[in-house]
């Protein structure tokens, strides 16, 4: 077997690495006045408002390179940020990427990472316009800033939902979380018995949801075409429960969510039982779904009632009615936001 | 002596930490439509173009916490990014801050970091509008994105200098580099003999340049008031030589720099000799100066000829004349960009 080429980062240096990264860059948006290569990028909003969001992903916390291909990681990091822009109903247009890498990584590894970043840029039609490359003492850190543009009246905030609206979610929930559980189990089994070949093909869908999630810009563009403006919107990154709490608290309303209506893929439910987890727990607290959670007026809801990829999961209520989940058995439980507890030891 | 309070990050959790960070935030710019608290921040450019830059600082690479107070670190990280915006001649307006911290850090430590960030926001009149807080397996990583606004015709790029213009630099050079050498020496001596009290007061100026540098927005605003638009501009973060090379190569010109004219503070020169380093080497390759390097037409230069904080250091030439440093002895040496070599083992 041929050994893969390994070029040390030191052989390129920082400026060499930047030149190499530039090869992954194609500029597609006319709002991109200047990309990589100056002190800063320049964006022409052309009468629109600028929407901007930034996220950081650290090795060992947000990803485990023993089962995350670098190309997928690059794609996912961009998708996660584009998802935030979509949740504002803004058109994603530019990203800036900062990376810190240790010399454990080769030039080829960084190429792979940027291949994934470039693929995401192509799919979401965003331009890579800047960022920073630095070394780190240990591990890989990626920090991405995404920029979008929107007419002021088009921007959808979290705090503008009202009583008596329909709570909708795109796609299905909990799959990325179960994908992560499967990957963690395979890693453990591989560590115990390196000869074992993993049998992962039947888990394709949930693995893809974990490793290469998509931002739901498609849903955002579809709603626009249907002339639907959600009354409030947020993306589901920390788990549905946590996002419902954010949206309700910031809007000053309550909610009733129906367990029966939560969209959970069969494979997610099946895998959850394998692991002895309730599917509803995955859906509520799993996280990394990158679906859109939004509220619609009754009239707008009628336009998407039969949409295969949008599910009504509940209704907004008065604040004093609280935030409840109606179980399959018909009992209301107060909803709790678990969210990520990164800082727990 | 009273023990300082130590609150574990785990006691607050991510949402608690975000709430605490919000206490450091004051919104001052009317371009800030929405700050922290939604999927993304919203900026109203109001007819101006958006200038955006992002940088990452990793513990052990960009800073050493054994001699960098966290408050200064927060200030410096913002100043370094604002410097990039100033180098585009754009008015800095917003920043987003991503941090990754290990549980080695207490809530009080993060408070200190954000005090420095908040102080810089106040001084440079920028609003903290977003970002991400995450944990890391090891050490502290800070990634900052700075946003500025400018009229399109006001933005100054790197690639627009022409032959026969005056090359100017603000402030003085090499001080931050010598400050770092002094700090590293003190750390070494302290490690060898912990009883020893450091004698650093006489090194005040160069230590300040290293620990709490300023972005030269003051120079940018002054040039505007004098109705001077530099023909090209770049900030000096990787060392003067490297920045001159960038500016010349991107503009397709050559340059002649006069060693005799390089602005070097007496304390920098004195400390350089203490360390057996040539002051000119500090000025050319030191880095972290965060001064502005810019080119002016002869007519514009006349307006700042006697400015105490702007120095003409050379003249732009045809590309085929090359990029040279004229030594004090009158010998021309080809200029070499050393820059940072982070990736060297």
XYZ file of N, CA and C in Angstrom, chain B residues 116-320:
615
model
N -11.539 43.354 30.557
C -10.608 43.904 29.571
C -11.281 44.104 28.220
N -12.087 43.132 27.834
C -12.813 43.235 26.566
C -13.759 44.438 26.607
N -14.465 44.586 27.736
C -15.428 45.685 27.880
C -14.712 47.039 27.863
N -13.545 47.100 28.498
C -12.783 48.355 28.514
C -12.362 48.741 27.097
N -11.910 47.753 26.337
C -11.521 48.023 24.948
C -12.742 48.454 24.136
N -13.876 47.810 24.363
C -15.114 48.181 23.658
C -15.439 49.648 23.935
N -15.278 50.040 25.192
C -15.572 51.416 25.585
C -14.592 52.382 24.903
N -13.320 52.049 24.965
C -12.309 52.948 24.385
C -12.449 53.093 22.878
N -12.753 51.989 22.198
C -12.836 52.044 20.735
C -14.267 52.252 20.253
N -15.199 52.380 21.227
C -16.620 52.619 20.897
C -17.190 51.533 20.002
N -16.879 50.270 20.340
C -17.480 49.152 19.617
C -18.413 48.391 20.549
N -19.427 47.770 19.986
C -20.398 47.004 20.762
C -20.091 45.510 20.668
N -20.113 44.839 21.813
C -20.001 43.382 21.834
C -21.380 42.816 21.502
N -21.521 42.185 20.342
C -22.862 41.797 19.878
C -23.077 40.285 19.783
N -22.058 39.495 20.065
C -22.297 38.062 19.950
C -21.057 37.250 20.186
N -21.183 35.956 19.930
C -20.064 35.053 20.113
C -20.524 33.782 20.775
N -19.571 33.030 21.222
C -19.840 31.681 21.687
C -18.932 31.425 22.885
N -19.447 30.698 23.870
C -18.611 30.283 24.991
C -18.607 28.772 24.999
N -17.434 28.192 25.000
C -17.342 26.741 24.971
C -16.245 26.316 25.919
N -16.206 25.057 26.240
C -15.103 24.591 27.055
C -14.018 24.030 26.143
N -12.831 23.889 26.671
C -11.731 23.299 25.915
C -11.055 22.290 26.817
N -10.345 21.355 26.213
C -9.653 20.340 26.989
C -8.435 20.920 27.688
N -7.893 21.978 27.091
C -6.641 22.498 27.618
C -6.508 23.936 27.190
N -6.344 24.794 28.179
C -5.985 26.170 27.872
C -7.116 26.999 27.337
N -6.751 28.235 27.065
C -7.701 29.269 26.677
C -7.487 29.625 25.208
N -8.567 29.688 24.461
C -8.507 30.157 23.077
C -9.530 31.278 22.933
N -9.106 32.389 22.345
C -10.012 33.518 22.113
C -10.036 33.792 20.614
N -11.226 33.870 20.062
C -11.353 34.211 18.645
C -12.272 35.422 18.550
N -11.763 36.486 17.952
C -12.546 37.720 17.889
C -12.798 38.112 16.437
N -14.024 38.521 16.166
C -14.388 39.059 14.859
C -14.771 40.517 15.056
N -14.144 41.397 14.312
C -14.460 42.821 14.423
C -15.134 43.295 13.148
N -16.117 44.165 13.323
C -16.873 44.711 12.205
C -16.706 46.226 12.202
N -16.573 46.802 11.016
C -16.527 48.250 10.894
C -17.373 48.699 9.720
N -17.676 49.965 9.685
C -18.480 50.513 8.587
C -17.720 51.656 7.932
N -17.889 51.788 6.629
C -17.205 52.860 5.907
C -17.905 53.139 4.591
N -17.798 54.380 4.147
C -18.229 54.688 2.788
C -17.303 53.950 1.828
N -17.849 53.425 0.745
C -17.000 52.662 -0.191
C -15.754 53.440 -0.621
N -15.912 54.743 -0.884
C -14.781 55.524 -1.406
C -13.766 55.866 -0.316
N -14.122 55.557 0.927
C -13.258 55.884 2.063
C -12.338 54.702 2.414
N -12.738 53.494 1.997
C -11.982 52.292 2.368
C -10.607 52.307 1.707
N -9.576 52.016 2.502
C -8.201 52.015 1.987
C -7.689 50.583 1.965
N -7.320 50.113 0.799
C -6.828 48.753 0.628
C -5.297 48.731 0.698
N -4.777 47.500 0.591
C -3.316 47.337 0.604
C -2.699 47.496 -0.780
N -3.491 47.310 -1.789
C -2.932 47.100 -3.133
C -3.043 48.330 -4.033
N -3.134 49.503 -3.423
C -3.408 50.692 -4.225
C -2.319 51.761 -4.088
N -1.160 51.391 -3.569
C -0.041 52.351 -3.495
C 0.573 52.493 -4.891
N 1.126 53.681 -5.162
C 1.750 53.922 -6.466
C 3.197 54.383 -6.271
N 3.921 54.358 -7.344
C 5.329 54.790 -7.333
C 5.433 56.261 -6.915
N 6.485 56.590 -6.155
C 6.756 57.989 -5.830
C 5.938 58.534 -4.678
N 5.403 57.663 -3.837
C 4.647 58.114 -2.670
C 5.492 57.956 -1.405
N 5.046 58.635 -0.351
C 5.800 58.604 0.901
C 5.259 57.483 1.787
N 6.173 56.641 2.270
C 5.779 55.540 3.157
C 5.867 56.029 4.601
N 4.752 55.977 5.309
C 4.707 56.496 6.678
C 4.316 55.392 7.644
N 4.726 55.575 8.891
C 4.284 54.671 9.936
C 3.925 55.502 11.165
N 2.912 55.055 11.901
C 2.538 55.753 13.136
C 3.393 55.237 14.289
N 3.487 56.025 15.352
C 4.138 55.599 16.601
C 5.570 55.145 16.442
N 5.951 54.142 17.228
C 7.308 53.589 17.104
C 7.230 52.070 17.060
N 8.339 51.462 16.673
C 8.331 50.030 16.336
C 9.260 49.215 17.225
N 8.935 47.957 17.398
C 9.842 47.027 18.085
C 9.671 46.977 19.590
N 8.867 47.898 20.152
C 8.736 47.987 21.606
C 8.026 46.749 22.176
N 6.953 46.315 21.508
C 6.184 45.164 22.000
C 7.067 43.917 22.021
N 7.907 43.798 20.999
C 8.805 42.643 20.924
C 9.800 42.647 22.074
N 10.396 43.814 22.367
C 11.357 43.876 23.475
C 10.640 43.689 24.813
N 9.412 44.167 24.916
C 8.621 43.930 26.130
C 8.448 42.438 26.382
N 8.216 41.706 25.303
C 8.050 40.253 25.425
C 9.343 39.590 25.892
N 10.480 40.070 25.362
C 11.768 39.499 25.777
C 12.003 39.715 27.264
N 11.656 40.928 27.744
C 11.850 41.237 29.166
C 10.977 40.314 30.022
N 9.719 40.144 29.618
C 8.802 39.285 30.379
C 9.292 37.837 30.406
N 9.782 37.366 29.270
C 10.263 35.989 29.195
C 11.498 35.814 30.097
N 12.368 36.833 30.124
C 13.557 36.751 30.983
C 13.155 36.719 32.455
N 12.214 37.600 32.821
C 11.778 37.640 34.222
C 11.173 36.309 34.634
N 10.426 35.690 33.729
C 9.795 34.409 34.044
C 10.861 33.354 34.326
N 11.902 33.371 33.489
C 12.998 32.424 33.638
C 13.705 32.626 34.985
N 13.981 33.912 35.317
C 14.681 34.203 36.564
C 13.806 33.859 37.762
N 12.485 34.107 37.623
C 11.561 33.802 38.711
C 11.493 32.296 38.935
N 11.530 31.533 37.827
C 11.491 30.075 37.943
C 12.745 29.577 38.663
N 13.882 30.189 38.362
C 15.141 29.783 38.982
C 15.199 30.215 40.447
N 14.654 31.378 40.743
C 14.743 31.907 42.108
C 13.442 32.630 42.478
N 12.465 31.895 42.996
C 11.136 32.455 43.248
C 11.128 33.563 44.290
N 12.209 33.720 45.062
C 12.263 34.766 46.085
C 12.494 36.137 45.450
N 13.086 36.120 44.261
C 13.485 37.367 43.620
C 12.279 38.234 43.246
N 12.374 39.523 43.557
C 11.311 40.445 43.147
C 11.694 41.063 41.805
N 10.803 41.021 40.845
C 11.161 41.597 39.544
C 11.271 43.124 39.610
N 12.242 43.667 38.901
C 12.435 45.114 38.808
C 11.986 45.545 37.420
N 10.704 45.810 37.270
C 10.191 46.042 35.931
C 9.745 47.475 35.678
N 9.744 48.312 36.737
C 9.138 49.632 36.579
C 9.862 50.459 35.505
N 11.156 50.278 35.390
C 11.898 51.053 34.378
C 11.604 50.583 32.955
N 10.941 49.440 32.840
C 10.602 48.902 31.516
C 9.147 49.189 31.142
N 8.507 50.037 31.928
C 7.081 50.324 31.759
C 6.591 50.431 30.310
N 7.234 51.299 29.548
C 6.724 51.596 28.215
C 6.681 50.355 27.326
N 7.783 49.620 27.281
C 7.798 48.459 26.375
C 6.908 47.330 26.892
N 6.750 47.228 28.221
C 5.837 46.211 28.755
C 4.396 46.545 28.387
N 4.061 47.821 28.483
C 2.714 48.250 28.114
C 2.444 47.977 26.634
N 3.461 48.234 25.819
C 3.288 47.976 24.383
C 3.033 46.485 24.105
N 3.617 45.618 24.940
C 3.396 44.185 24.773
C 2.067 43.749 25.375
N 1.762 44.232 26.573
C 0.622 43.690 27.312
C -0.691 44.391 26.993
N -0.618 45.674 26.723
C -1.870 46.409 26.482
C -1.687 47.390 25.321
N -1.470 46.845 24.130
C -1.269 47.699 22.955
C -2.566 48.391 22.564
N -2.444 49.460 21.819
C -3.625 50.187 21.345
C -3.718 50.105 19.826
N -4.929 50.004 19.323
C -5.164 50.154 17.884
C -5.100 51.651 17.585
N -4.521 52.020 16.444
C -4.334 53.449 16.170
C -5.542 54.064 15.467
N -6.706 53.865 16.062
C -7.885 54.546 15.526
C -7.698 56.057 15.613
N -6.902 56.507 16.620
C -6.672 57.960 16.762
C -6.020 58.535 15.502
N -5.037 57.812 14.982
C -4.351 58.262 13.750
C -5.322 58.242 12.573
N -6.141 57.183 12.502
C -7.126 57.089 11.423
C -8.076 58.280 11.445
N -8.604 58.601 12.632
C -9.542 59.718 12.729
C -8.841 61.049 12.431
N -7.586 61.185 12.861
C -6.831 62.428 12.601
C -6.598 62.640 11.111
N -6.236 61.572 10.421
C -6.025 61.684 8.970
C -7.323 62.122 8.291
N -8.445 61.560 8.765
C -9.732 61.959 8.185
C -9.990 63.444 8.395
N -9.680 63.906 9.626
C -9.919 65.322 9.917
C -9.046 66.232 9.052
N -7.848 65.743 8.734
C -6.935 66.508 7.879
C -7.272 66.304 6.402
N -8.357 65.550 6.160
C -8.808 65.300 4.794
C -7.740 64.566 3.972
N -7.049 63.649 4.661
C -6.020 62.843 4.001
C -6.559 61.426 3.844
N -6.526 60.932 2.608
C -6.876 59.534 2.375
C -5.587 58.818 1.951
N -5.064 57.928 2.816
C -3.843 57.209 2.412
C -4.091 56.487 1.085
N -3.050 56.331 0.290
C -3.228 55.621 -0.978
C -3.272 54.109 -0.754
N -2.649 53.644 0.351
C -2.720 52.234 0.737
C -2.424 52.172 2.232
N -2.915 51.139 2.893
C -2.673 51.058 4.347
C -2.752 49.608 4.802
N -1.989 49.299 5.864
C -1.951 47.954 6.447
C -1.554 48.142 7.908
N -1.978 47.265 8.782
C -1.508 47.416 10.166
C -0.282 46.543 10.403
N 0.567 46.983 11.315
C 1.837 46.301 11.557
C 1.639 45.293 12.685
N 1.303 44.060 12.319
C 1.128 43.048 13.360
C 2.200 41.968 13.291
N 2.721 41.694 12.103
C 3.735 40.641 11.951
C 5.155 41.196 11.781
N 5.346 42.487 12.024
C 6.650 43.095 11.811
C 6.630 43.976 10.569
N 7.294 45.127 10.666
C 7.267 46.110 9.579
C 7.693 45.523 8.234
N 8.780 44.735 8.237
C 9.318 44.215 6.974
C 8.256 43.416 6.228
N 7.613 42.521 6.965
C 6.581 41.673 6.386
C 5.431 42.503 5.817
N 5.038 43.572 6.520
C 3.905 44.395 6.069
C 4.289 45.223 4.837
N 5.544 45.696 4.817
C 6.003 46.430 3.629
C 5.978 45.520 2.405
N 6.432 44.284 2.606
C 6.422 43.320 1.500
C 4.996 43.094 0.984
N 4.041 42.898 1.921
C 2.641 42.703 1.523
C 2.146 43.890 0.694
N 2.355 45.080 1.256
C 1.832 46.287 0.619
C 2.436 46.471 -0.776
N 3.764 46.277 -0.870
C 4.442 46.479 -2.158
C 4.040 45.414 -3.171
N 4.067 44.151 -2.744
C 3.743 43.072 -3.687
C 2.320 43.207 -4.190
N 1.383 43.491 -3.268
C -0.010 43.598 -3.695
C -0.240 44.843 -4.549
N 0.555 45.891 -4.315
C 0.402 47.107 -5.117
C 1.220 47.050 -6.400
N 2.086 46.046 -6.521
C 2.934 45.938 -7.689
C 3.975 47.045 -7.777
N 4.577 47.375 -6.625
C 5.593 48.426 -6.598
C 6.816 47.959 -5.810
N 7.877 48.762 -5.844
C 9.035 48.560 -5.006
C 9.076 49.606 -3.903
N 10.137 49.568 -3.082
C 10.235 50.554 -1.997
C 11.675 50.708 -1.571
N 11.984 51.889 -1.099
C 13.268 52.106 -0.435
C 12.975 52.623 0.971
N 13.409 51.856 1.975
C 13.184 52.209 3.381
C 14.520 52.688 3.954
N 14.491 53.764 4.730
C 15.716 54.302 5.308
C 15.850 53.884 6.765
N 16.866 53.081 7.049
C 17.065 52.591 8.418
C 17.090 53.754 9.402
N 17.784 54.842 8.975
C 17.940 56.024 9.818
C 16.617 56.623 10.274
N 15.562 56.405 9.483
C 14.275 57.048 9.779
C 13.329 56.171 10.588
N 13.687 54.922 10.803
C 12.756 54.029 11.515
C 12.527 54.532 12.935
N 11.280 54.752 13.339
C 11.000 55.280 14.677
C 11.157 54.190 15.738
N 12.197 54.325 16.547
C 12.455 53.348 17.612
C 12.596 54.112 18.923
N 11.796 53.748 19.908
C 11.861 54.410 21.203
C 13.209 54.125 21.873
N 13.700 55.095 22.674
C 14.997 54.922 23.347
C 15.033 53.670 24.217
N 13.933 53.427 24.930
C 13.898 52.269 25.823
C 13.967 50.968 25.031
N 13.342 50.968 23.873
C 13.405 49.788 22.994
C 14.849 49.540 22.572
N 15.524 50.621 22.134
C 16.911 50.508 21.660
C 17.829 50.059 22.791
N 17.636 50.663 23.958
C 18.451 50.338 25.140
C 18.276 48.873 25.522
N 17.021 48.442 25.578
C 16.737 47.059 25.982
C 17.250 46.090 24.927
N 17.142 46.484 23.662
C 17.674 45.641 22.590
C 19.162 45.397 22.806
N 19.907 46.460 23.129
C 21.349 46.245 23.325
C 21.609 45.365 24.548
N 20.810 45.549 25.597
C 20.910 44.656 26.769
C 20.822 43.194 26.352
N 19.943 42.925 25.381
C 19.703 41.547 24.957
C 20.585 41.143 23.777
N 21.477 42.065 23.358
C 22.354 41.751 22.235
C 21.625 41.637 20.911
N 20.514 42.388 20.769
C 19.743 42.378 19.525
C 19.915 43.746 18.871
N 19.983 43.801 17.552
C 20.024 45.094 16.877
C 18.643 45.750 16.944
N 18.577 47.028 17.350
C 17.270 47.701 17.378
C 16.552 47.636 16.035
N 17.291 47.710 14.940
C 16.655 47.679 13.618
C 15.944 46.333 13.370
N 16.500 45.267 13.939
C 15.867 43.955 13.803
C 14.527 43.914 14.530
N 14.504 44.520 15.741
C 13.227 44.609 16.481
C 12.210 45.375 15.656
N 12.635 46.498 15.102
C 11.706 47.355 14.366
C 11.181 46.645 13.119
N 12.057 45.904 12.440
C 11.656 45.263 11.177
C 10.870 43.984 11.380
N 11.254 43.204 12.410
C 10.676 41.866 12.522
C 9.986 41.566 13.839
N 9.908 42.586 14.711
C 9.385 42.333 16.058
C 7.941 41.874 16.064
N 7.103 42.635 15.422
C 5.684 42.274 15.404
C 4.912 42.761 16.613
N 3.582 42.660 16.527
C 2.647 43.076 17.575
C 2.722 44.576 17.875
N 3.199 45.360 16.909
C 3.253 46.809 17.130
C 1.863 47.448 17.030
N 1.026 46.890 16.174
C -0.312 47.439 15.902
C -0.282 48.919 15.541
N 0.805 49.322 14.874
C 0.861 50.663 14.288
C 0.291 50.588 12.872
N 0.037 51.742 12.284
C -0.452 51.785 10.907
C 0.689 52.131 9.958
N 0.828 51.350 8.907
C 1.789 51.612 7.836
C 0.977 52.078 6.646
N 1.295 53.258 6.110
C 0.477 53.764 4.997
C 1.300 54.607 4.051
N 0.783 54.742 2.859
C 1.454 55.542 1.841
C 0.621 56.783 1.560
N 1.329 57.914 1.357
C 0.655 59.189 1.100
C 1.218 59.812 -0.164
N 0.386 60.561 -0.873
C 0.914 61.376 -1.969
C 1.812 62.440 -1.331
N 2.718 62.961 -2.125
C 3.630 64.012 -1.613
C 2.830 65.178 -1.023
N 1.738 65.549 -1.710
C 0.928 66.695 -1.254
C 0.309 66.410 0.113
N -0.242 65.205 0.278
C -0.839 64.860 1.574
C 0.234 64.762 2.653
N 1.390 64.250 2.268
C 2.453 64.114 3.272
C 2.824 65.465 3.872
N 2.776 66.511 3.037
C 3.124 67.851 3.550
C 2.261 68.232 4.756
N 1.003 67.745 4.766
C 0.089 68.100 5.859
C 0.463 67.438 7.185
N 1.243 66.348 7.139
C 1.584 65.654 8.397
C 3.086 65.621 8.646
N 3.817 66.391 7.834
C 5.280 66.375 7.928
C 5.767 66.600 9.357
N 5.065 67.472 10.099
C 5.524 67.774 11.457
C 4.711 67.077 12.540
N 3.905 66.106 12.130
C 3.098 65.371 13.114
C 4.030 64.563 14.024
N 3.886 64.720 15.340
C 4.841 64.055 16.246
C 4.721 62.530 16.239
N 3.617 62.014 15.736
C 3.391 60.576 15.861
C 3.313 59.870 14.500
N 3.716 60.580 13.455
C 3.777 59.976 12.113
C 5.172 60.202 11.558
N 5.799 59.133 11.093
C 7.166 59.232 10.575
C 7.219 58.732 9.139
N 7.869 59.523 8.267
C 8.136 59.048 6.908
C 9.365 58.156 6.982
N 9.240 56.929 6.497
C 10.363 55.990 6.605
C 10.919 55.592 5.250
N 10.326 56.087 4.192
C 10.856 55.723 2.881
C 9.948 56.185 1.776
N 10.215 55.651 0.610
C 9.481 56.089 -0.570
C 9.169 54.879 -1.449
N 8.038 54.918 -2.124
C 7.698 53.815 -3.022
C 8.423 53.986 -4.362
N 8.780 52.859 -4.979
C 9.549 52.849 -6.227
C 8.835 51.961 -7.257
N 9.413 51.924 -8.447
C 8.925 50.968 -9.440
C 9.155 49.540 -8.954
N 8.318 48.608 -9.400
C 8.460 47.211 -8.970
C 9.868 46.686 -9.258
N 10.406 47.026 -10.449
C 11.703 46.465 -10.828
C 12.865 47.034 -10.007
